[in-house]
CSV table of C-alpha atoms and ligand atoms in Angstrom, one decimal:
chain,number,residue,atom,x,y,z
A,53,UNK,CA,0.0,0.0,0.0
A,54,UNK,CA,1.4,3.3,-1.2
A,55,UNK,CA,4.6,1.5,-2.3
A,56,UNK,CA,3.8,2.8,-5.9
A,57,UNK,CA,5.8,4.3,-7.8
A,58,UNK,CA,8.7,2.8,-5.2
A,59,UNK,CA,8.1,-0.1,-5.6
A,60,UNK,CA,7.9,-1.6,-9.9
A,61,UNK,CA,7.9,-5.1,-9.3
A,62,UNK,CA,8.1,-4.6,-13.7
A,63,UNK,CA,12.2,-3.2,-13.3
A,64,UNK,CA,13.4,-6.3,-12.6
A,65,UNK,CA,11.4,-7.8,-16.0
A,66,UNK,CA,12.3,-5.2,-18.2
A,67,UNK,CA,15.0,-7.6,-20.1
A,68,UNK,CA,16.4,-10.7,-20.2
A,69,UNK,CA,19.2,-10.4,-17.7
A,70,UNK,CA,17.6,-9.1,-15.4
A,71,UNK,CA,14.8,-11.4,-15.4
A,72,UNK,CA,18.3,-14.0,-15.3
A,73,UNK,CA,19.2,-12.4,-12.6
A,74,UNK,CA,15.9,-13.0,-10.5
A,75,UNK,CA,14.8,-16.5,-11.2
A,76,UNK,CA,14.4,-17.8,-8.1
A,77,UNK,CA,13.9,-21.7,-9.9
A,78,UNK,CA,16.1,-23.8,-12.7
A,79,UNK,CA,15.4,-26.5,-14.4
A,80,UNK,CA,17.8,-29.0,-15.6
A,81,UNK,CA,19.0,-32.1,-17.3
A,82,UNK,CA,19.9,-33.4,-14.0
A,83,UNK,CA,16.1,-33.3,-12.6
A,84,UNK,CA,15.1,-35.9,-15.6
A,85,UNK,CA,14.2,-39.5,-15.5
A,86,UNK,CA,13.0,-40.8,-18.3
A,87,UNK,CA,10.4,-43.7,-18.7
A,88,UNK,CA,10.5,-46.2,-21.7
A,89,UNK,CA,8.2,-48.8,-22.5
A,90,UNK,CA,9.5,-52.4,-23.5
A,91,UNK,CA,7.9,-55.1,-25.9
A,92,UNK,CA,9.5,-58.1,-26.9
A,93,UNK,CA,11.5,-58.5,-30.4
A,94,UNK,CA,14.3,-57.1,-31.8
A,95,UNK,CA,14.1,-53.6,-33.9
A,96,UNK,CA,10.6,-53.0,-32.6
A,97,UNK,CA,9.2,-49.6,-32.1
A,98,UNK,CA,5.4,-49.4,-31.4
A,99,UNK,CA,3.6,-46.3,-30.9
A,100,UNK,CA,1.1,-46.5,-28.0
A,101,UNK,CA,-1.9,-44.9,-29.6
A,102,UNK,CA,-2.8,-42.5,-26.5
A,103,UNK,CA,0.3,-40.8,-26.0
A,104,UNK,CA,1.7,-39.8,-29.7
A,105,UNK,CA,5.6,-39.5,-29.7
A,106,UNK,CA,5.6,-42.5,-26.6
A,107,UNK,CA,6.9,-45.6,-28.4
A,108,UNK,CA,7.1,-49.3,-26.9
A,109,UNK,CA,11.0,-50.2,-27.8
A,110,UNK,CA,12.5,-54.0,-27.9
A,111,UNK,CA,15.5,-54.2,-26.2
A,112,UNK,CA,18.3,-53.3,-28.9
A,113,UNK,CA,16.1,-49.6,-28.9
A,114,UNK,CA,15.9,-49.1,-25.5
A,115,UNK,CA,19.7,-49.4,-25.4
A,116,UNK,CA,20.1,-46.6,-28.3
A,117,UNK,CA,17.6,-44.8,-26.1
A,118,UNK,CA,19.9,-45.3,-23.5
A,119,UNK,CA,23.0,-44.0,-25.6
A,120,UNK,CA,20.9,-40.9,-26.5
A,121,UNK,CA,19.7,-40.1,-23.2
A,122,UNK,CA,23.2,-40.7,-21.7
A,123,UNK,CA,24.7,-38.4,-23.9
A,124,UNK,CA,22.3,-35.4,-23.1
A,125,UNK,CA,23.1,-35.8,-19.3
A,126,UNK,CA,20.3,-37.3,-18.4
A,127,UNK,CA,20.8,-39.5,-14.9
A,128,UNK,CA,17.9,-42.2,-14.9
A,129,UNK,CA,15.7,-44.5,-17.0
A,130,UNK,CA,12.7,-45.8,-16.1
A,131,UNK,CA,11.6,-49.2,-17.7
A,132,UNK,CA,8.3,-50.3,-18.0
A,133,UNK,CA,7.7,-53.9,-19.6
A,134,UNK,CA,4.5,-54.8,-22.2
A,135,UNK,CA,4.5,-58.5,-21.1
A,136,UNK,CA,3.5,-61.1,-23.5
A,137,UNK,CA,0.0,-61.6,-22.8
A,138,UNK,CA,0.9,-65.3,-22.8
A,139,UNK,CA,3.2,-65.0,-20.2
A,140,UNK,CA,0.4,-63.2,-17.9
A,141,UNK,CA,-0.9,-65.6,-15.3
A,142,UNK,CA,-3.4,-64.8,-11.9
A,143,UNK,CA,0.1,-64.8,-10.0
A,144,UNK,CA,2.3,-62.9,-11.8
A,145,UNK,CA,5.0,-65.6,-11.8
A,146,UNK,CA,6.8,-63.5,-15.1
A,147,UNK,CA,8.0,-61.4,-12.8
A,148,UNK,CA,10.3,-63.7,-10.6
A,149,UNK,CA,12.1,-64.9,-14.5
A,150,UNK,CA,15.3,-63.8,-14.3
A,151,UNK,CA,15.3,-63.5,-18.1
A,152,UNK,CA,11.9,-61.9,-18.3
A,153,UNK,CA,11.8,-58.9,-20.4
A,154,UNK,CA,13.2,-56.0,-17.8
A,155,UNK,CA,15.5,-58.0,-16.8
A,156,UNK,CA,17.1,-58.8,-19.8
A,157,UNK,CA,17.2,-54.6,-20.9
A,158,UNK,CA,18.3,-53.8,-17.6
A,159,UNK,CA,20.9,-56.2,-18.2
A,160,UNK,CA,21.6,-54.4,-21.7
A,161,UNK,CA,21.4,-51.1,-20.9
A,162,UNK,CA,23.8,-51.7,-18.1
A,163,UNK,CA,26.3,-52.8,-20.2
A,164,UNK,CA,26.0,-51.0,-23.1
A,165,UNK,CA,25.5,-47.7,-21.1
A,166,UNK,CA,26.6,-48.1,-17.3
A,167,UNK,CA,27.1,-44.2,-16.7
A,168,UNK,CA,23.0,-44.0,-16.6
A,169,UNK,CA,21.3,-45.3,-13.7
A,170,UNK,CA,18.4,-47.6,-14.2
A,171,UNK,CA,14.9,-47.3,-12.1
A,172,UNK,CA,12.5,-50.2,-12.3
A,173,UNK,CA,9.1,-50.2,-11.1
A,174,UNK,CA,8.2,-53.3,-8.2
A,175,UNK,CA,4.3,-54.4,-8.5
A,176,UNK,CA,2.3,-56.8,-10.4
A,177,UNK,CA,0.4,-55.6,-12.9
A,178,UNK,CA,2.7,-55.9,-16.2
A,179,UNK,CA,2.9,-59.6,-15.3
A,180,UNK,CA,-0.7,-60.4,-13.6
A,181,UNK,CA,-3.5,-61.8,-16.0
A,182,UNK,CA,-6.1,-59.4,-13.8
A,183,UNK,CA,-4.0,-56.2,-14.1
A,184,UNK,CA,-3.9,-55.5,-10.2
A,185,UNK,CA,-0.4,-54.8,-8.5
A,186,UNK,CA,-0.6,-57.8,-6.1
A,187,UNK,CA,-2.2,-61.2,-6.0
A,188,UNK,CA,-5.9,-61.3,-6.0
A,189,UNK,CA,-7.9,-63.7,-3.5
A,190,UNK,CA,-10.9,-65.8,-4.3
A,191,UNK,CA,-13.1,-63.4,-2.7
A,192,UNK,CA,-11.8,-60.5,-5.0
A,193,UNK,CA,-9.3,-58.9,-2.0
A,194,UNK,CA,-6.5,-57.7,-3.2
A,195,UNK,CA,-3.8,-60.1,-0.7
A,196,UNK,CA,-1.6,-57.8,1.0
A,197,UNK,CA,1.2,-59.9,3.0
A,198,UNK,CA,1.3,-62.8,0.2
A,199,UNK,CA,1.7,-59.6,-2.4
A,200,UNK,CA,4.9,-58.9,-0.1
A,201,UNK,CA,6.6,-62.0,-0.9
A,202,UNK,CA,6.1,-61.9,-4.1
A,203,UNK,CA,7.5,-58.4,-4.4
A,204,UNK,CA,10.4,-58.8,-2.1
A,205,UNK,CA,11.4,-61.5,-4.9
A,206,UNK,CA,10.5,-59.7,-7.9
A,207,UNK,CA,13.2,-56.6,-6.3
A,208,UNK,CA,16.0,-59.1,-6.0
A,209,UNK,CA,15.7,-60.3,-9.4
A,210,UNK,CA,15.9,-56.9,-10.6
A,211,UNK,CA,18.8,-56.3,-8.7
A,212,UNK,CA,20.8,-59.2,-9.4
A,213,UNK,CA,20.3,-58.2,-13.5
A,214,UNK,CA,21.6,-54.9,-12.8
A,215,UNK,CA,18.8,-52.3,-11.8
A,216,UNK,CA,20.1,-49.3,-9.2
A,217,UNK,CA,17.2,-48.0,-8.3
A,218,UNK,CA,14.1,-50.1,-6.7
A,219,UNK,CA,10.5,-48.1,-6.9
A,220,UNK,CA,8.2,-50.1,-5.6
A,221,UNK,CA,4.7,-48.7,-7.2
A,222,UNK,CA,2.1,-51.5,-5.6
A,223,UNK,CA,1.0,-49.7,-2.0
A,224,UNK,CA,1.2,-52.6,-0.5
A,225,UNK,CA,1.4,-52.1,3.1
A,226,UNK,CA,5.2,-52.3,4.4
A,227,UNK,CA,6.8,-53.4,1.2
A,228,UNK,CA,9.4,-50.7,1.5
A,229,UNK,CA,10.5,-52.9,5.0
A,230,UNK,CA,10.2,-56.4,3.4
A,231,UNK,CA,12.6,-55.0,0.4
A,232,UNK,CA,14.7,-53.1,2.0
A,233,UNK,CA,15.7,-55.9,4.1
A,234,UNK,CA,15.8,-58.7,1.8
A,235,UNK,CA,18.1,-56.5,-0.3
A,236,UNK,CA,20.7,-56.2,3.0
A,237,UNK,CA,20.4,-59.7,3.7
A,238,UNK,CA,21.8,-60.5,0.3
A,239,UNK,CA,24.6,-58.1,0.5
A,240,UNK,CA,22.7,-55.2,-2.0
A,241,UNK,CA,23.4,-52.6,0.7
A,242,UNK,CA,23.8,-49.6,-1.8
A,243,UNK,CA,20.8,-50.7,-3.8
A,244,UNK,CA,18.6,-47.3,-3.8
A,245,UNK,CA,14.8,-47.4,-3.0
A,246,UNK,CA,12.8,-45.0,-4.8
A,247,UNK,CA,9.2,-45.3,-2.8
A,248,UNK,CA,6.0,-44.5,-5.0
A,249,UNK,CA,5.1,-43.5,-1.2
A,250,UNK,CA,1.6,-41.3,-2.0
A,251,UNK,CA,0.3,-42.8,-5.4
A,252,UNK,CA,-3.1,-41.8,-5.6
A,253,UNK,CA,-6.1,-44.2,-7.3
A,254,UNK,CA,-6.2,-41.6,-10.8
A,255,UNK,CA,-7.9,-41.7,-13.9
A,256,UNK,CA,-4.7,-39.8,-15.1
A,257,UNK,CA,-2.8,-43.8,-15.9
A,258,UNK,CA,-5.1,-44.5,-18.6
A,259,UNK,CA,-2.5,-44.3,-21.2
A,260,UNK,CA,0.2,-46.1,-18.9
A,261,UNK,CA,-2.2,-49.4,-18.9
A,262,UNK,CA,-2.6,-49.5,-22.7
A,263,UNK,CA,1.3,-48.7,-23.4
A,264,UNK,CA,1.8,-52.1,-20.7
A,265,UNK,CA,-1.2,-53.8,-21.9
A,266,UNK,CA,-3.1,-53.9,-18.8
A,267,UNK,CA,-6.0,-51.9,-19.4
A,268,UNK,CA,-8.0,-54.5,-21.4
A,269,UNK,CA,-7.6,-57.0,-18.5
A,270,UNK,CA,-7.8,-54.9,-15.7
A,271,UNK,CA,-10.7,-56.2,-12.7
A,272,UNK,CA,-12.2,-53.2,-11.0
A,273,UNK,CA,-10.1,-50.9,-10.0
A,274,UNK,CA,-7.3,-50.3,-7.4
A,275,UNK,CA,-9.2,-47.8,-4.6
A,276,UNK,CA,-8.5,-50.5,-2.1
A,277,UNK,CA,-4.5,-49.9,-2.1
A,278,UNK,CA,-4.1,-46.8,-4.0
A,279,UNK,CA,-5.2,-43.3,-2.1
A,280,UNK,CA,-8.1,-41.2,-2.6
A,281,UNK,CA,-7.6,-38.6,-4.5
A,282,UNK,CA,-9.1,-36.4,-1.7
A,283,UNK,CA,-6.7,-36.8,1.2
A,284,UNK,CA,-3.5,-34.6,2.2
A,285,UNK,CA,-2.5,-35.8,5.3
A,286,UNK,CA,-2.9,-39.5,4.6
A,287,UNK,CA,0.0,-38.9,2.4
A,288,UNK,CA,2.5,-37.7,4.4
A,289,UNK,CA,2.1,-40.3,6.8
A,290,UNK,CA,2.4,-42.7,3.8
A,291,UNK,CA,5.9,-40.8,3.0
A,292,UNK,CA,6.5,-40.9,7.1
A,293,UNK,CA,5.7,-44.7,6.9
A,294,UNK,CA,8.0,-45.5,3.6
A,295,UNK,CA,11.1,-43.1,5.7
A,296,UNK,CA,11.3,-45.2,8.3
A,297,UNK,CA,11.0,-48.3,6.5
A,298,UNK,CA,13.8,-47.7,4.7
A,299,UNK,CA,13.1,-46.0,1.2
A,300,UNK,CA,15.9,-43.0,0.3
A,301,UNK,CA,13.8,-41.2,-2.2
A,302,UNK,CA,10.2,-40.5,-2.4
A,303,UNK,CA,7.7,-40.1,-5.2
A,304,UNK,CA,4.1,-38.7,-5.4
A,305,UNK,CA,1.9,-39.3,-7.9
A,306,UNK,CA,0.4,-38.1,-10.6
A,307,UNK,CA,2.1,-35.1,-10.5
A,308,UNK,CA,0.9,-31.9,-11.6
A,309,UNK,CA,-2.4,-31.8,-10.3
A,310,UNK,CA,-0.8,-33.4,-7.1
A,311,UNK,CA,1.7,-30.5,-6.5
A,312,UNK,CA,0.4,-29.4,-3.5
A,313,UNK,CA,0.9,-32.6,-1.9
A,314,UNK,CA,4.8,-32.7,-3.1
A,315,UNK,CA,5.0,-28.8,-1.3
A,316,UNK,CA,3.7,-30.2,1.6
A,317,UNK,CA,6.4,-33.3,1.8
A,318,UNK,CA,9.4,-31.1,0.7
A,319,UNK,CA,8.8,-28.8,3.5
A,320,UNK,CA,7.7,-31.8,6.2
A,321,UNK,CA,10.6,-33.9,5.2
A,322,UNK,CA,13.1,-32.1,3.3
A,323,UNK,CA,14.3,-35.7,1.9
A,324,UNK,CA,14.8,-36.4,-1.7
A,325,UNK,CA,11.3,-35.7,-3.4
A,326,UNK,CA,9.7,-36.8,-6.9
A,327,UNK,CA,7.0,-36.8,-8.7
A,328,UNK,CA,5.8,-38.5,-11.7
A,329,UNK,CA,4.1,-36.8,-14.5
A,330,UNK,CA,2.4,-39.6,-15.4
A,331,UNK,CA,0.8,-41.1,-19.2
A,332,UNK,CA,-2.5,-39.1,-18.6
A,333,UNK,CA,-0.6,-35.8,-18.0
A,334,UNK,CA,1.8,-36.8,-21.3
A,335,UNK,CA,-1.3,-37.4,-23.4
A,336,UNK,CA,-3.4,-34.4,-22.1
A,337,UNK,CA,-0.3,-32.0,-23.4
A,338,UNK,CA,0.8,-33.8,-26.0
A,339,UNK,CA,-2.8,-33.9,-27.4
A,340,UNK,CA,-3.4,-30.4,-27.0
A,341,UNK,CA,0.2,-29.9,-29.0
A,342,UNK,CA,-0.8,-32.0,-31.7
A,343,UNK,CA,-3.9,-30.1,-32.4
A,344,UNK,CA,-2.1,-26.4,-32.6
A,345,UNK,CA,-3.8,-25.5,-29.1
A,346,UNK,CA,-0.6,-25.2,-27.1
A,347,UNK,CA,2.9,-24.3,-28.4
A,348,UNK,CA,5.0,-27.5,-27.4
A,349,UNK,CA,8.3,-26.3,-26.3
A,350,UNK,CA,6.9,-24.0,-23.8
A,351,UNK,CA,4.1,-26.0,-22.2
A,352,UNK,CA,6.9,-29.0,-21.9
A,353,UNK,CA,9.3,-26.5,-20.3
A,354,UNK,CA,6.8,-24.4,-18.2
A,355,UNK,CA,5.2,-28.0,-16.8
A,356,UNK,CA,8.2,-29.1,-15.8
A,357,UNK,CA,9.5,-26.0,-14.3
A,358,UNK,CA,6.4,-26.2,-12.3
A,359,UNK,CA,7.8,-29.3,-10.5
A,360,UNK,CA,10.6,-28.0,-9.4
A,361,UNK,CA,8.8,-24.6,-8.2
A,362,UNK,CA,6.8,-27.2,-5.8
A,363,UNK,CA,9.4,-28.6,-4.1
A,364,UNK,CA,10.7,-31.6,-6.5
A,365,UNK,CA,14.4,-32.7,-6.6
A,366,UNK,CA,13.5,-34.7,-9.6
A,367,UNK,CA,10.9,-35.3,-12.6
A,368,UNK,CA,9.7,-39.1,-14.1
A,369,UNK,CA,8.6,-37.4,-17.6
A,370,UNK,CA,8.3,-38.8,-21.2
A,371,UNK,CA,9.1,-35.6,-22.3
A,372,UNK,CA,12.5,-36.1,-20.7
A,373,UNK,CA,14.4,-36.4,-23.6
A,374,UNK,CA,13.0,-33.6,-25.4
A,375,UNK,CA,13.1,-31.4,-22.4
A,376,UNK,CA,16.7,-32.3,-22.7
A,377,UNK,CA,17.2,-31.4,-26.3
A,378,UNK,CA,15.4,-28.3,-25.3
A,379,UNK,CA,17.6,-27.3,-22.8
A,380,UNK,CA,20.8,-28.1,-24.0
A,381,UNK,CA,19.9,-25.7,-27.3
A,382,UNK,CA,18.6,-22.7,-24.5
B,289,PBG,C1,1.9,-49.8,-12.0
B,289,PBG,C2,2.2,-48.4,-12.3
B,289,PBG,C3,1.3,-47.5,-12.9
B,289,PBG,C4,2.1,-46.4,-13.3
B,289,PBG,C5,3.4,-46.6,-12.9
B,289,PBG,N1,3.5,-47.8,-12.3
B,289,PBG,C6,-0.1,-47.6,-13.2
B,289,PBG,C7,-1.1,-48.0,-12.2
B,289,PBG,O1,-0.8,-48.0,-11.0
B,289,PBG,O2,-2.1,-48.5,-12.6
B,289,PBG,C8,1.5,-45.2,-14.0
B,289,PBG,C9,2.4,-44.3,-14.7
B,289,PBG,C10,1.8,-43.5,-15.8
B,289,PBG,O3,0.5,-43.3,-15.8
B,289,PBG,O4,2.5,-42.9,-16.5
B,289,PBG,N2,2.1,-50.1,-10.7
C-alpha cells in the first residue's frame, strides 16, 4: 500500500538479464528420468496410440535410447515392460524370471551404457492376467502380506540383472520394510529405494495401462490400495511410513495436479522428493500440442518447471528427452 511508484515489481522484467538475474527456480537435465516402454523383439518400435511421440521399444532400442539419453546428461531410466499376454498368469510368476523382459534390458542397458542409472518399477500388474499390482484372492481382495513375498522377490531379481534404483509402485502395506531388508540380507546394501510412497487411485494412468497392456484385463479398480484422490494428510504419513521403513527417495503421484501434496512433503521432510508426470498428464499436453492449441516447447518447459517450483528434486517425464534437447539448445 502506497509502495507505488517505489516499488515496480516490472524493473526487474524489463530484459532478459535481469529477469536471469531474478529467477528464483532452474530446471535442468539433472532433474530428468526418463520412462521407456519395453515389448519383446528385436528392432521393434510401437507407438502407443494415447500418448503420440511414446513408443514401446525391444531391447536393442531401448539401449540406443539409452546411448541418447546418456549423452544429453540425463541420470535415470525408467523401464516399464508390455509382457506377453501369454506370459500373464493370476500370479504374476513373469515377474520372478530372471530372463523376463526387464530383466534382460536392464541387463543391456547396463552394459552398453553403465554411466545412466536404471529405475524399475516393483508391482504386479505388467505380469498379472487381472491387471492389479498384487495377488488377488478368491473373494476378490487384493492379498496384501502374500503380495509382499512376491515383491520382495520380484526386487531381487531386478537387482541381481543390474537395476540401481528399486521403486516399488504396488502400495502394498510395508513393502518398503520387506525389500529393503531382503536387499541387505543379500549383500545389495547400496541398492537405492525410490518409494512410490503417495500414489493416488487416478484416472490420469489411462494411457500407462494401454502402453503395458493392462488396461483391457484390468478387474475393477485399485481404490483399495491406492489413495483417494481427496486426502492430504494421509500422504505424508504414507511418506513418514516408507522413511522409516527404509526408502531413500520418495515419489508422489500423478504429478501436476498433485503439486500441493509434493510442497507439503518437501517442507515436512526435506528428503529427496519426486514426482511423476504420469501417461495421462503426457497425453493431455501432447494432445493439446498436436492439435495447434498449445505451443509444445513451452508448455513442456513451463510444466516441468512447475515441478521444481513445488518442491521436486526430480521429474519421471516422457518428455524427458525432449526437455533435454530443449535445454541443451537454451
Ligand atoms: C503400476 C504403475 C502405474 C504407473 C506406474 N506404475 C499404473 C497403475 O498404478 O495403474 C502409472 C504411470 C503413468 O501413468 O505414466 N504399478
Amino acid at each position: 500500500m502506497g509502495q507505488f511508484p517505489k516499488t515496480r515489481m516490472r524493473r526487474a522484467r524489463q530484459s532478459d538479464w535481469t529477469r536471469r538475474l531474478v529467477q528464483e527456480n532452474k530446471l535442468s537435465v539433472d532433474d530428468l528420468i526418463w520412462p521407456l516402454f519395453l515389448i519383446d523383439g528385436d528392432g521393434v518400435r510401437e507407438p502407443v496410440d494415447s500418448m503420440p511421440g511414446v513408443e514401446r521399444l525391444s531391447t536393442d532400442q531401448a539401449v540406443r535410447a539409452a546411448e541418447r539419453a546418456a549423452s544429453l546428461g540425463i541420470p535415470a531410466l525408467a523401464l516399464f515392460p508390455n509382457t506377453d499376454p501369454s506370459k500373464r498368469s493370476p500370479g504374476g510368476e513373469e515377474a520372478l524370471n530372471s530372463n523376463n523382459l526387464v530383466c534382460r534390458t536392464i541387463a543391456a542397458i547396463k552394459q552398453a551404457v553403465p554411466e545412466i542409472g536404471v529405475v524399475c518399477d516393483v508391482a504386479l500388474d505388467p505380469y498379472t492376467s487381472h491387471g492389479h499390482d498384487g495377488l488377488l484372492s478368491e473373494g476378490g481382495e487384493i492379498l496384501n502380506d502374500e503380495t509382499l513375498e512376491m515383491l520382495t522377490e520380484q526386487a531381487l531379481v531386478q537387482v541381481r540383472a543390474g537395476c540401481d534404483v528399486i521403486a516399488p509402485s504396488d502400495m502394498m502395506d510395508g513393502r518398503i520394510g520387506a525389500i529393503r531388508t531382503a536387499l541387505e540380507n543379500a549383500g545389495h546394501t547400496n541398492t537405492l529405494i525410490m518409494s512410490y510412497a503417495a500414489k493416488y487411485a487416478s484416472a490420469f494412468y489411462g494411457p500407462f495401462r494401454d502402453a503395458i497392456g493392462s488396461s483391457g484385463t484390468l478387474k475393477g479398480d485399485k481404490r483399495t490400495y491406492q489413495m483417494d484422490p481427496a486426502n492430504t494428510d494421509e500422504a505424508l504419513r504414507e511418506v513418514q511410513l516408507d522413511l522409516g521403513e527404509g526408502a531413500d527417495l520418495v515419489m508422489i503421484k500423478p504429478g501436476m495436479p498433485y503439486l500441493d501434496i509434493v510442497h507439503r512433503v518437501k517442507e515436512r521432510f526435506g528428503v529427496p522428493t519426486y514426482a511423476y508426470q504420469v501417461s495421462g498428464e503426457y497425453a493431455m499436453l501432447a494432445g493439446a500440442c498436436d492439435r495447434g492449441w498449445l505451443d509444445r516447447e513451452r508448455v513442456v518447459l513451463e510444466s516441468l518447471t512447475g515441478f521444481k517450483r513445488a518442491g521436486c528434486d526430480g521429474i519421471l517425464s516422457y518428455f524427458a528427452l525432449e526437455a533435454a534437447e530443449l535445454l541443451q539448445r537454451k
